Amino acid sequence: MLSISAVQRRYRLFHPVHQTVPFHFNPVQSIFPLIYENNLLAKPRLSWKDYEGRKEFDADHPLPVVGTRLNERTTTHKWSHWDQYINPQITQSWMYLTQTPEYVGPRSGHNVIKMGWMKIGGSWKYSRSYNDARRGFAKGQWQERKMTPRFMLAPRVSAGGPRNRYEGKASFSRLSLSKLLWAVDTGRLNPNETITLYHLRNAKVIADREVVWPGMVLLAGNVERVPYPLHIELQNASAKAIQLLEEAGGSFTNVYMSHEGLYQELHPEEFPTFMEQELPERKGLENFATNSRKRGWLAQWYEDESRYAHPGAGRRTAHYIRPPTDRDFPATIEEYELAKHHQKWHLNQPGSATVLPWHSLNTADMARRSAGRL
């Protein structure tokens, strides 16, 4: 409803004055409830001063939750540093520990050296020295311009450089023996069972991000004695750690696995039956899995393999560890044609008439694709 302010209103009115007082929804009894009893007692109930708030109609009809500007703009009081200094009880968690009150946020510009603070998106015209100070000078051009650059003075150690991380390099995550003993003493690990990477991971002795292939190495730091026998299966251990464990009557087994085997070790619930595993690669086999000084899990098998001749070898090839006649690939053209014929005739069915590796579907990746978790 349009209302005219008092300044713009006409000073000569051509209508009765009481029309300007909006009494449309206010009968006289609402302001003077006793007017018909000749009493001019004024009780203006619809004034904003005596509004007592909404009242619910009934217990079955509660008031709606209405957002007004007042309750939307109201913020909760966070305890200041002064409050927390006066009463330390109110510091309930680390969320209460805020920055200093004069900290207004991260930098929003660049402190260019001769120019002062420049805003982002400003001119980079005079910022040469600032850029040079942020990433150091090109030393090969500026300081070593007339001499042999110092990277050519030292000889190259190898093709990839020293401590090069190539794919398949055995760089283990460290686990100290003192941490392992602490976990047993505090009751996180059961000393009566064989402790593997799975137990360490589940007892939260090591974090998820520490488990990277090939696994963990057990190091004896300052530990001089292991007070009880422990049976441990890990991927590597120092000689002193193995000696300490075996002096206490325990044992260490080096279970150096392939990547797939490590996954099966950490998630056994995905593999209800034992999956066919590949041997680790050649370097891991020689250094860890078949190494008796490292107590490798394949050391006994490796010794037995070298002690006896292969059962399929004849007289001529008895001196081979793995005789050349025992192969899983076609070596001649005729064998290749035969394998192609089998493959076509049997429609790639795994159990039928060919024992070549492209038919064995029992590998872990195929089995995990078909069966989910139990």
PDB file of C-alpha atoms in Angstrom, residues 4 55 72 122 132 141 146 173 179 200 230 242 255 277 306 358 363:
ATOM      1  CA  ILE A   4       3.059   9.455   1.091  1.00  0.00           C
ATOM      2  CA  LYS A  55       2.897 -18.775  19.988  1.00  0.00           C
ATOM      3  CA  GLU A  72      20.991 -15.636   9.966  1.00  0.00           C
ATOM      4  CA  GLY A 122      50.571  -5.966 -11.832  1.00  0.00           C
ATOM      5  CA  ASP A 132      66.627 -14.121 -10.156  1.00  0.00           C
ATOM      6  CA  GLN A 141      76.464 -19.733 -17.653  1.00  0.00           C
ATOM      7  CA  LYS A 146      85.268 -19.519 -18.782  1.00  0.00           C
ATOM      8  CA  SER A 173      60.864 -48.782   4.231  1.00  0.00           C
ATOM      9  CA  LYS A 179      59.581 -50.085  17.579  1.00  0.00           C
ATOM     10  CA  LEU A 200      51.909 -54.718  11.526  1.00  0.00           C
ATOM     11  CA  LEU A 230      59.731 -63.658  18.177  1.00  0.00           C
ATOM     12  CA  ILE A 242      68.605 -61.606  12.462  1.00  0.00           C
ATOM     13  CA  VAL A 255      59.515 -63.206   2.418  1.00  0.00           C
ATOM     14  CA  GLN A 277      52.108 -66.730  -7.606  1.00  0.00           C
ATOM     15  CA  SER A 306      70.570 -77.415  -7.410  1.00  0.00           C
ATOM     16  CA  TRP A 358      48.628 -68.229 -22.800  1.00  0.00           C
ATOM     17  CA  THR A 363      46.592 -66.168 -12.396  1.00  0.00           C
TER      18      THR A 363
END
